[in-house]
Short mmCIF file of C-alpha atoms and ligand atoms in Angstrom, two decimals:
data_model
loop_
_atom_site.label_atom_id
_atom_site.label_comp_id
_atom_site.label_asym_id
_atom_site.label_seq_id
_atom_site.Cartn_x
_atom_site.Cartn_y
_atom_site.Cartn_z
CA UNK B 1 54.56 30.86 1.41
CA UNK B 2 55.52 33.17 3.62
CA UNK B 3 57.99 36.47 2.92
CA UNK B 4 59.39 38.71 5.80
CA UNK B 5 59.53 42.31 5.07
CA UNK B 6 61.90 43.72 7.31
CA UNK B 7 60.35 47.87 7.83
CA UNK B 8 64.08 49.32 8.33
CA UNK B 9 65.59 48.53 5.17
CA UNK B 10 67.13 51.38 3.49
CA UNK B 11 64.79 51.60 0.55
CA UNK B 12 61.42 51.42 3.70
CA UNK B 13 63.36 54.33 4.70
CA UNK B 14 63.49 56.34 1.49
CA UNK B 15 59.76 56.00 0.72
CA UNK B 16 59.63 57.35 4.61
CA UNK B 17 61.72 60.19 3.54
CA UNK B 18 63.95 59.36 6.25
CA UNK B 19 67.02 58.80 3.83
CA UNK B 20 67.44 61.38 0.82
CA UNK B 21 67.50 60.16 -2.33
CA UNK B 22 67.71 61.65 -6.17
CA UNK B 23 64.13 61.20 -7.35
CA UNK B 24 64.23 60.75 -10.85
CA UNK B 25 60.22 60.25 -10.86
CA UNK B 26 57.36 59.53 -8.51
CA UNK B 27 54.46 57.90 -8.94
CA UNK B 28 50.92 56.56 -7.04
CA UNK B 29 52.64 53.33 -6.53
CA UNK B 30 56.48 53.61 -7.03
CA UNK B 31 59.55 55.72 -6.99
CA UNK B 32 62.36 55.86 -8.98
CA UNK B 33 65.94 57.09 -7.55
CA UNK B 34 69.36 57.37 -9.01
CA UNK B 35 71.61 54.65 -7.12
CA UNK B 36 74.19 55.50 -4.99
CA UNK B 37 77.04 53.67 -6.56
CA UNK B 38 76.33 54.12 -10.09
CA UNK B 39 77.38 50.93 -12.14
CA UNK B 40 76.47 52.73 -15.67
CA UNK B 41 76.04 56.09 -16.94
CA UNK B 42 72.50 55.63 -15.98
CA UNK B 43 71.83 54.18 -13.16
CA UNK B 44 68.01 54.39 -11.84
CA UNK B 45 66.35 51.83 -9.09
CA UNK B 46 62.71 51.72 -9.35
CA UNK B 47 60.78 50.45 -6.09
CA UNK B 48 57.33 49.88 -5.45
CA UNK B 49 56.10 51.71 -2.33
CA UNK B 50 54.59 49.03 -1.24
CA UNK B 51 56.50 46.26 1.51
CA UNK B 52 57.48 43.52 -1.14
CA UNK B 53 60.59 41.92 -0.76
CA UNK B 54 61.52 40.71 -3.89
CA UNK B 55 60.04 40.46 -7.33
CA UNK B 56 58.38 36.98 -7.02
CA UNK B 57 56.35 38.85 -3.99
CA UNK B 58 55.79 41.64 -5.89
CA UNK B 59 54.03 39.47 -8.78
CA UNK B 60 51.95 37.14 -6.35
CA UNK B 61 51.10 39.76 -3.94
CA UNK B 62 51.03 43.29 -5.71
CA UNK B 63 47.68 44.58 -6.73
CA UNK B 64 46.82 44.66 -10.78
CA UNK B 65 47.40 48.68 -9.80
CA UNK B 66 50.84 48.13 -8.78
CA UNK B 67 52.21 45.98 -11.14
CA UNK B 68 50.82 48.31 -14.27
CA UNK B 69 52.06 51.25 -12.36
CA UNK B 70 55.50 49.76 -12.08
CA UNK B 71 55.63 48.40 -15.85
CA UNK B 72 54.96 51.76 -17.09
CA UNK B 73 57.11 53.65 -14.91
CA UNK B 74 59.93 51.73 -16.33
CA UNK B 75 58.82 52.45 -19.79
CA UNK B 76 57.94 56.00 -18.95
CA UNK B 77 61.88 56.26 -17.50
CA UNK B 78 63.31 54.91 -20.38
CA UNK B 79 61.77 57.07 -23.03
CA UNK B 80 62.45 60.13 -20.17
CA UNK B 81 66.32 59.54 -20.59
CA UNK B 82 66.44 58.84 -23.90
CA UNK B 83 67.69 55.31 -23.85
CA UNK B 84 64.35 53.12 -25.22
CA UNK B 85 65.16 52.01 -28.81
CA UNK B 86 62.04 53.03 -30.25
CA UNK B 87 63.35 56.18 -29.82
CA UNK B 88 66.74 56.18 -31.03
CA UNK B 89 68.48 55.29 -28.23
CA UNK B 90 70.84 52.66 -27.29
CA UNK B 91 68.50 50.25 -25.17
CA UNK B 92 68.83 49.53 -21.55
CA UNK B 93 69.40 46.26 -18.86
CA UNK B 94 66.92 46.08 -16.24
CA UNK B 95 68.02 43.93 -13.53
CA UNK B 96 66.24 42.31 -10.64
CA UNK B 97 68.21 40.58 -8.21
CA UNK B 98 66.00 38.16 -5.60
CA UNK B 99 67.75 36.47 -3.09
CA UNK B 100 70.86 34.83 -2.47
CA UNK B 101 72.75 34.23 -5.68
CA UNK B 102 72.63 37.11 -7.83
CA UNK B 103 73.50 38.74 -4.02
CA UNK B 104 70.40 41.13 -3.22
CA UNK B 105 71.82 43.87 -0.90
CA UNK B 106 68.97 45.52 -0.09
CA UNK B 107 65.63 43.29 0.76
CA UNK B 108 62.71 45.66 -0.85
CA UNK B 109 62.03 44.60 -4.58
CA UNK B 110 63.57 46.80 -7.01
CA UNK B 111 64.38 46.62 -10.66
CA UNK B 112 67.70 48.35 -11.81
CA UNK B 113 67.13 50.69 -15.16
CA UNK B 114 71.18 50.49 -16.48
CA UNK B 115 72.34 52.19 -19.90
CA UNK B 116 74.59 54.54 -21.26
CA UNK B 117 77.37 52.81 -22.46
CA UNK B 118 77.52 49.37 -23.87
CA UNK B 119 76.97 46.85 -20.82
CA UNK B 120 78.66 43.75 -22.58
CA UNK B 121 76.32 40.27 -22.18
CA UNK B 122 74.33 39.60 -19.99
CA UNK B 123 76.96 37.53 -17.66
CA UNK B 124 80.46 37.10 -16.98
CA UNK B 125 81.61 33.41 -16.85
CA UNK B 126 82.99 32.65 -13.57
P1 LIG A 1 70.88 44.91 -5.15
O1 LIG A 1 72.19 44.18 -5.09
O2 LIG A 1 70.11 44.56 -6.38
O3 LIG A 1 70.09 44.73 -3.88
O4 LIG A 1 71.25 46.45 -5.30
C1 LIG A 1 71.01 47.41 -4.33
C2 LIG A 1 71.45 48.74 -4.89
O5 LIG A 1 71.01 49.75 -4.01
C3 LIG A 1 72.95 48.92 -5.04
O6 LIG A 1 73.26 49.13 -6.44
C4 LIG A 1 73.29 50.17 -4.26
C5 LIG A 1 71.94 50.81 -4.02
N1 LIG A 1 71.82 51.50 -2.76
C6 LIG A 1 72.07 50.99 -1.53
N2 LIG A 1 71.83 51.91 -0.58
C7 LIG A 1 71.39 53.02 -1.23
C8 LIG A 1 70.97 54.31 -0.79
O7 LIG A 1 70.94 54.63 0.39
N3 LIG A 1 70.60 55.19 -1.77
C9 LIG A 1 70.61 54.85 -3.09
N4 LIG A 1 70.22 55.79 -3.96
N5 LIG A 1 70.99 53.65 -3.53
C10 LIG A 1 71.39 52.75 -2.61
#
């Protein structure tokens, strides 16, 4: 199995620092941005630094290292805004769109960290 990372996608670019973005945290292994067209009240992409396309090369390919890193940033983001139930708050969607059908925009794995208002089921019927 093969995956082809292309180097100039926009999210490549951010780690570069060649595109600003609205760090909400950085760590060894990821960062974690506030996305550009906000869907939800909050609205945070977290991205391994590492060139993985999607999230089934992120979980074959991605060091032990990475994939901890990336769990707990998550968690570590959630409890930051408030939003993890253990907590009090309201809970959270993470998304992770791969390929074609649930239409991945940008090819560098990412999760999406969406909460703030209640975000209905989990899909529309079409
Ligand atoms: P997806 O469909 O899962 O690939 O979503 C990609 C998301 O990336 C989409 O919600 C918009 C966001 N996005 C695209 N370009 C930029 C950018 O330059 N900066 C930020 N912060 N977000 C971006």
């Amino acid at each position: 199995m093969t995956y082809e990372y292309d180097r100039e996608n926009i999210f490549a670019k951010i780690i570069r620092g060649e595109i600003p973005n609205d760090t909400v945290l950085e760590t060894e292994h990821c960062l974690a941005f506030r996305d550009i067209t906000p869907q939800a009240p909050v609205h945070i992409l977290v991205i391994p630094k590492g060139n993985y396309v999607n999230f089934d090369h992120f979980g074959a390919a991605a060091s032990d290292a990475e994939i901890v890193d990336f769990s707990r940033t998550i968690a570590k983001i959630t409890k930051d805004v408030a939003v993890d139930p253990a907590s009090g708050g309201n809970g959270y969607r993470l998304i992770a769109n791969s390929g074609r059908d649930p239409v991945q925009e940008v090819a560098h794995m990412h999760v999406h960290i969406l909460a703030g208002r209640p975000l209905g089921r989990m899909l529309q019927k079409t």
